CSV table of C-alpha atoms in Angstrom, one decimal:
chain,number,residue,atom,x,y,z
A,228,UNK,CA,-20.0,57.6,-8.9
A,229,UNK,CA,-17.9,59.6,-5.9
A,230,UNK,CA,-14.3,59.9,-5.6
A,231,UNK,CA,-14.3,56.6,-3.2
A,232,UNK,CA,-16.3,54.5,-5.2
A,233,UNK,CA,-13.9,55.5,-8.3
A,234,UNK,CA,-11.0,54.7,-6.7
A,235,UNK,CA,-12.2,50.8,-6.1
A,236,UNK,CA,-13.2,50.6,-9.5
A,237,UNK,CA,-11.1,49.2,-12.4
A,238,UNK,CA,-10.5,50.7,-15.5
A,239,UNK,CA,-11.0,48.9,-18.8
A,240,UNK,CA,-8.7,49.7,-22.1
A,241,UNK,CA,-10.8,48.4,-24.8
A,242,UNK,CA,-9.9,48.1,-28.7
A,243,UNK,CA,-12.8,47.5,-31.4
A,244,UNK,CA,-15.8,48.6,-29.4
A,245,UNK,CA,-17.7,49.3,-32.6
A,246,UNK,CA,-19.4,46.4,-32.6
A,247,UNK,CA,-20.0,42.6,-31.3
A,248,UNK,CA,-17.8,41.6,-27.9
A,249,UNK,CA,-16.1,44.8,-27.4
A,250,UNK,CA,-19.5,47.0,-27.4
A,251,UNK,CA,-20.8,44.4,-24.8
A,252,UNK,CA,-18.0,44.4,-22.8
A,253,UNK,CA,-18.1,48.3,-22.3
A,254,UNK,CA,-21.8,47.5,-21.1
A,255,UNK,CA,-21.1,44.9,-19.0
A,256,UNK,CA,-17.9,46.7,-17.5
A,257,UNK,CA,-20.1,49.8,-16.7
A,258,UNK,CA,-22.8,47.6,-15.2
A,259,UNK,CA,-20.3,46.2,-12.7
A,260,UNK,CA,-19.0,49.5,-11.5
A,261,UNK,CA,-15.8,49.7,-13.6
A,262,UNK,CA,-15.0,52.5,-16.2
A,263,UNK,CA,-14.1,52.3,-19.4
A,264,UNK,CA,-11.8,53.8,-22.2
A,265,UNK,CA,-13.8,52.5,-25.1
A,266,UNK,CA,-11.9,52.7,-28.5
A,267,UNK,CA,-12.2,52.1,-32.5
A,268,UNK,CA,-11.0,53.7,-35.2
A,269,UNK,CA,-14.0,56.3,-35.6
A,270,UNK,CA,-15.0,56.5,-31.4
A,271,UNK,CA,-17.7,58.8,-32.8
A,272,UNK,CA,-19.5,55.7,-33.4
A,273,UNK,CA,-19.8,54.9,-29.7
A,274,UNK,CA,-21.3,58.4,-28.4
A,275,UNK,CA,-24.5,56.0,-27.3
A,276,UNK,CA,-22.0,54.0,-24.9
A,277,UNK,CA,-20.9,57.7,-23.3
A,278,UNK,CA,-24.2,58.3,-22.6
A,279,UNK,CA,-25.0,54.8,-21.2
A,280,UNK,CA,-21.7,55.0,-19.2
A,281,UNK,CA,-23.0,58.4,-17.6
A,282,UNK,CA,-19.2,59.7,-16.8
A,283,UNK,CA,-17.8,56.1,-16.5
A,284,UNK,CA,-17.2,55.8,-20.4
A,285,UNK,CA,-15.0,57.9,-22.4
A,286,UNK,CA,-13.8,57.4,-26.2
A,287,UNK,CA,-10.4,57.8,-28.0
A,288,UNK,CA,-9.0,56.4,-31.4
A,289,UNK,CA,-7.3,53.4,-31.6
A,290,UNK,CA,-6.1,51.6,-34.8
A,291,UNK,CA,-4.5,48.4,-33.8
A,292,UNK,CA,-2.2,48.4,-36.8
A,293,UNK,CA,-0.9,52.3,-36.2
A,294,UNK,CA,1.7,52.4,-33.4
A,295,UNK,CA,1.0,55.6,-32.8
A,296,UNK,CA,-2.3,55.6,-32.2
A,297,UNK,CA,-1.8,52.9,-29.8
A,298,UNK,CA,0.6,55.0,-28.0
A,299,UNK,CA,-1.9,57.7,-27.8
A,300,UNK,CA,-4.8,55.8,-26.6
A,301,UNK,CA,-2.5,54.4,-23.7
A,302,UNK,CA,-1.5,58.1,-22.7
A,303,UNK,CA,-5.5,59.4,-23.2
A,304,UNK,CA,-6.3,56.6,-20.6
A,305,UNK,CA,-3.9,57.7,-18.4
A,306,UNK,CA,-4.5,61.3,-18.6
A,307,UNK,CA,-8.5,60.7,-18.2
A,308,UNK,CA,-8.2,57.8,-15.1
A,309,UNK,CA,-4.9,57.9,-14.4
A,310,UNK,CA,-4.4,54.4,-14.3
A,311,UNK,CA,-5.3,50.9,-16.3
A,312,UNK,CA,-6.3,47.8,-14.6
A,313,UNK,CA,-7.4,45.8,-17.5
A,314,UNK,CA,-6.4,45.7,-21.1
A,315,UNK,CA,-8.8,43.8,-23.7
A,316,UNK,CA,-7.5,43.2,-26.9
A,317,UNK,CA,-11.1,42.3,-29.2
A,318,UNK,CA,-10.1,44.4,-32.2
A,319,UNK,CA,-9.9,41.7,-35.1
A,320,UNK,CA,-11.1,40.8,-38.4
A,321,UNK,CA,-11.6,37.4,-40.5
A,322,UNK,CA,-9.7,36.3,-43.4
A,323,UNK,CA,-11.7,33.1,-45.3
A,324,UNK,CA,-10.1,31.5,-48.2
A,325,UNK,CA,-8.0,28.4,-49.0
A,326,UNK,CA,-3.9,28.3,-47.2
A,327,UNK,CA,-3.0,28.3,-51.1
A,328,UNK,CA,-5.6,30.7,-52.4
A,329,UNK,CA,-4.8,33.9,-50.2
A,330,UNK,CA,-1.8,36.0,-50.9
A,331,UNK,CA,1.0,36.6,-48.9
A,332,UNK,CA,0.0,40.0,-48.5
A,333,UNK,CA,-3.3,39.1,-47.5
A,334,UNK,CA,-2.2,36.7,-44.6
A,335,UNK,CA,0.0,39.4,-43.2
A,336,UNK,CA,-3.0,42.0,-43.0
A,337,UNK,CA,-4.7,39.2,-41.0
A,338,UNK,CA,-1.6,38.5,-38.8
A,339,UNK,CA,-1.2,42.4,-38.5
A,340,UNK,CA,-4.3,42.4,-36.9
A,341,UNK,CA,-4.9,39.7,-35.0
A,342,UNK,CA,-1.9,38.5,-33.8
A,343,UNK,CA,0.7,42.1,-34.1
A,344,UNK,CA,-2.1,44.6,-33.2
A,345,UNK,CA,-2.7,42.7,-30.1
A,346,UNK,CA,0.6,41.9,-29.1
A,347,UNK,CA,1.6,46.0,-29.5
A,348,UNK,CA,-1.0,47.0,-27.3
A,349,UNK,CA,0.1,44.7,-24.7
A,350,UNK,CA,3.2,45.6,-24.7
A,351,UNK,CA,2.4,49.4,-24.6
A,352,UNK,CA,0.2,48.6,-21.6
A,353,UNK,CA,2.4,46.0,-20.0
A,354,UNK,CA,5.1,49.1,-18.2
A,355,UNK,CA,1.9,50.5,-16.6
A,356,UNK,CA,1.0,47.3,-15.2
A,357,UNK,CA,4.0,46.0,-14.0
A,358,UNK,CA,4.7,49.4,-12.2
A,359,UNK,CA,1.4,49.1,-10.3
A,360,UNK,CA,2.1,45.7,-9.6
A,361,UNK,CA,-1.4,44.4,-10.6
A,362,UNK,CA,-4.0,44.3,-13.4
A,363,UNK,CA,-5.1,41.8,-16.1
A,364,UNK,CA,-4.4,41.4,-19.7
A,365,UNK,CA,-7.4,39.5,-21.6
A,366,UNK,CA,-6.9,38.4,-24.7
A,367,UNK,CA,-9.7,37.6,-27.2
A,368,UNK,CA,-8.8,34.8,-29.5
A,369,UNK,CA,-11.0,32.0,-30.4
A,370,UNK,CA,-12.1,28.3,-30.1
A,371,UNK,CA,-10.0,28.8,-33.6
A,372,UNK,CA,-6.5,29.3,-31.0
A,373,UNK,CA,-6.8,25.8,-30.7
A,374,UNK,CA,-9.2,24.0,-33.6
A,375,UNK,CA,-8.8,24.5,-37.0
A,376,UNK,CA,-11.7,24.6,-39.7
A,377,UNK,CA,-11.5,24.8,-43.6
A,378,UNK,CA,-10.7,28.4,-44.9
A,379,UNK,CA,-9.7,29.9,-41.6
A,380,UNK,CA,-6.1,29.3,-42.0
A,381,UNK,CA,-4.6,32.3,-41.8
A,382,UNK,CA,-7.2,33.5,-38.8
A,383,UNK,CA,-5.8,30.5,-36.9
A,384,UNK,CA,-2.5,31.6,-38.0
A,385,UNK,CA,-3.2,34.9,-35.8
A,386,UNK,CA,-5.0,33.3,-33.0
A,387,UNK,CA,-2.2,30.3,-32.6
A,388,UNK,CA,0.5,32.7,-32.3
A,389,UNK,CA,-1.6,35.3,-29.8
A,390,UNK,CA,-2.1,32.1,-27.7
A,391,UNK,CA,1.2,30.9,-27.7
A,392,UNK,CA,2.9,34.6,-26.6
A,393,UNK,CA,0.3,35.0,-24.0
A,394,UNK,CA,0.7,31.7,-22.2
A,395,UNK,CA,4.3,32.6,-22.1
A,396,UNK,CA,3.4,35.8,-21.1
A,397,UNK,CA,1.2,34.7,-18.2
A,398,UNK,CA,4.3,33.0,-16.9
A,399,UNK,CA,6.8,36.1,-17.5
A,400,UNK,CA,4.0,38.4,-15.4
A,401,UNK,CA,2.6,35.9,-12.5
A,402,UNK,CA,5.7,37.0,-9.7
A,403,UNK,CA,5.0,40.6,-11.1
A,404,UNK,CA,1.2,40.3,-9.6
A,405,UNK,CA,0.1,41.0,-13.4
A,406,UNK,CA,-2.7,38.5,-14.9
A,407,UNK,CA,-3.2,36.6,-18.3
A,408,UNK,CA,-6.7,35.4,-19.7
A,409,UNK,CA,-7.0,34.3,-23.0
A,410,UNK,CA,-10.6,34.1,-23.7
A,411,UNK,CA,-12.0,31.4,-26.8
A,412,UNK,CA,-15.3,31.8,-28.0
A,413,UNK,CA,-17.3,30.0,-30.1
A,414,UNK,CA,-19.7,30.9,-32.9
A,415,UNK,CA,-21.5,34.1,-31.3
A,416,UNK,CA,-23.9,36.4,-33.4
A,417,UNK,CA,-21.5,39.1,-33.7
A,418,UNK,CA,-20.5,41.0,-36.9
A,419,UNK,CA,-17.5,39.1,-38.0
A,420,UNK,CA,-18.7,36.7,-40.0
A,421,UNK,CA,-20.8,38.4,-42.1
A,422,UNK,CA,-17.8,40.8,-42.6
A,423,UNK,CA,-15.3,38.4,-43.8
A,424,UNK,CA,-13.0,39.0,-46.4
A,425,UNK,CA,-13.3,36.5,-48.9
A,426,UNK,CA,-10.1,35.3,-50.5
A,427,UNK,CA,-9.5,32.7,-53.7
A,428,UNK,CA,-11.0,29.7,-53.5
A,429,UNK,CA,-8.8,27.8,-56.2
A,430,UNK,CA,-11.0,25.0,-58.0
A,431,UNK,CA,-9.7,22.0,-56.2
A,432,UNK,CA,-10.9,23.2,-52.8
A,433,UNK,CA,-14.2,24.2,-54.2
A,434,UNK,CA,-16.0,20.8,-52.5
A,435,UNK,CA,-14.2,21.4,-49.4
A,436,UNK,CA,-13.8,25.0,-48.8
A,437,UNK,CA,-16.1,26.5,-50.9
A,438,UNK,CA,-19.3,23.8,-49.3
A,439,UNK,CA,-17.3,25.1,-45.7
A,440,UNK,CA,-18.3,28.7,-47.0
A,441,UNK,CA,-21.5,28.2,-47.9
A,442,UNK,CA,-22.1,26.4,-44.6
A,443,UNK,CA,-20.6,28.7,-42.4
A,444,UNK,CA,-22.6,31.9,-44.6
A,445,UNK,CA,-25.8,30.0,-43.8
A,446,UNK,CA,-25.5,30.4,-39.9
A,447,UNK,CA,-25.1,34.4,-40.1
A,448,UNK,CA,-27.9,35.7,-36.8
A,449,UNK,CA,-28.4,32.1,-36.1
A,450,UNK,CA,-24.8,31.2,-33.9
A,451,UNK,CA,-25.9,29.9,-30.5
A,452,UNK,CA,-23.7,32.5,-28.5
A,453,UNK,CA,-24.7,35.6,-27.0
A,454,UNK,CA,-22.7,37.9,-26.6
A,455,UNK,CA,-23.6,40.0,-24.1
A,456,UNK,CA,-23.9,36.8,-21.8
A,457,UNK,CA,-20.1,36.2,-22.5
A,458,UNK,CA,-19.3,39.8,-22.0
A,459,UNK,CA,-20.6,39.2,-18.6
A,460,UNK,CA,-18.6,35.9,-18.5
A,461,UNK,CA,-15.3,38.0,-19.0
A,462,UNK,CA,-16.4,40.7,-16.4
A,463,UNK,CA,-17.1,37.8,-14.1
A,464,UNK,CA,-14.1,36.0,-14.4
A,465,UNK,CA,-11.7,39.5,-14.2
A,466,UNK,CA,-13.4,40.1,-10.9
A,467,UNK,CA,-12.4,36.9,-9.4
A,468,UNK,CA,-9.9,36.2,-7.3
A,469,UNK,CA,-8.4,32.8,-9.2
A,470,UNK,CA,-9.4,33.4,-13.1
A,471,UNK,CA,-8.1,30.8,-15.6
A,472,UNK,CA,-5.4,31.1,-18.3
A,473,UNK,CA,-8.2,29.8,-20.6
A,474,UNK,CA,-12.0,30.8,-21.1
A,475,UNK,CA,-13.6,28.5,-23.2
A,476,UNK,CA,-17.6,30.3,-24.1
A,477,UNK,CA,-20.1,28.8,-25.5
A,478,UNK,CA,-21.0,24.9,-25.2
A,479,UNK,CA,-19.5,24.7,-29.2
A,480,UNK,CA,-16.2,25.9,-27.5
A,481,UNK,CA,-16.1,23.4,-25.0
A,482,UNK,CA,-17.4,20.2,-26.8
A,483,UNK,CA,-14.8,21.5,-29.6
A,484,UNK,CA,-11.5,22.2,-27.7
A,485,UNK,CA,-12.2,19.2,-25.5
A,486,UNK,CA,-12.2,17.2,-28.9
A,487,UNK,CA,-8.9,18.7,-30.2
A,488,UNK,CA,-7.2,17.9,-26.9
A,489,UNK,CA,-8.3,14.3,-26.4
A,490,UNK,CA,-7.1,13.7,-30.1
A,491,UNK,CA,-3.3,14.9,-29.0
A,492,UNK,CA,-3.5,13.3,-26.2
A,493,UNK,CA,-4.4,10.4,-28.4
A,494,UNK,CA,-1.2,11.5,-31.1
A,495,UNK,CA,0.9,11.5,-28.5
A,496,UNK,CA,0.1,8.1,-26.5
A,497,UNK,CA,0.1,6.3,-30.2
A,498,UNK,CA,3.2,7.3,-31.1
A,499,UNK,CA,5.1,7.7,-27.8
A,500,UNK,CA,7.8,4.8,-28.5
A,501,UNK,CA,9.0,6.2,-31.4
A,502,UNK,CA,8.9,9.9,-30.1
A,503,UNK,CA,11.2,8.4,-26.6
A,504,UNK,CA,13.3,6.3,-29.1
A,505,UNK,CA,14.6,9.8,-30.3
A,506,UNK,CA,16.7,10.3,-27.4
A,507,UNK,CA,20.7,9.7,-26.9
A,508,UNK,CA,21.1,6.2,-25.7
A,509,UNK,CA,23.6,6.6,-22.7
């Protein structure tokens, strides 16, 4: 790539690039002519992406639960490329089990990765984006950031928190030229289902949470979403002049989120009289 072309290309910092969306996002960003700092807890597993990038992909260690690792990865990206234009908070895992069954330590561990890790990476990059007056923060949420399913309570807690933080951040950053996009995929053929962490399911929930676990286990490798197509859609949105605050990916996400929003509106309308009756009467 010539120096002038490099100056015009975006620089991406992506967490969790060893598998799934992260790996495909590296490929999609490179295909769009951009440059990438691909990260993982073990960056040696990313060697094939470096080869693919032909000088446009670098790698470094980033563990989103380690503050020093986050700061080092941001500094490494700036040292290699001189700037950061897009940060993608993609690293994550899935804790599955009934709310009554998982321990508080398990819940905190889930929140550390899904929420606090993404928040800390975001905060580490924000001063640089503000200073240059441009950039995009991509938060990899889930349709599970709006729609809930049995056994996903800890995961939903993390994604709901991430969406609340990110929507607020979008409003705070808008006057400063920095954009935020929340990505909400449905079921995609990544490793998250196969590698989910299983916690206790008390006997009372065997017929509900236990049965749902059996159902989602049967979906492994059969999910309707294609991660490569998702990555391409994300890159297209980042490159657009007017990206959405929320980008649903997959027909199941569109249908599920639409139904959830309709249900919320129905509750608001159905109880509006009672809700309004609590105002102070003048």
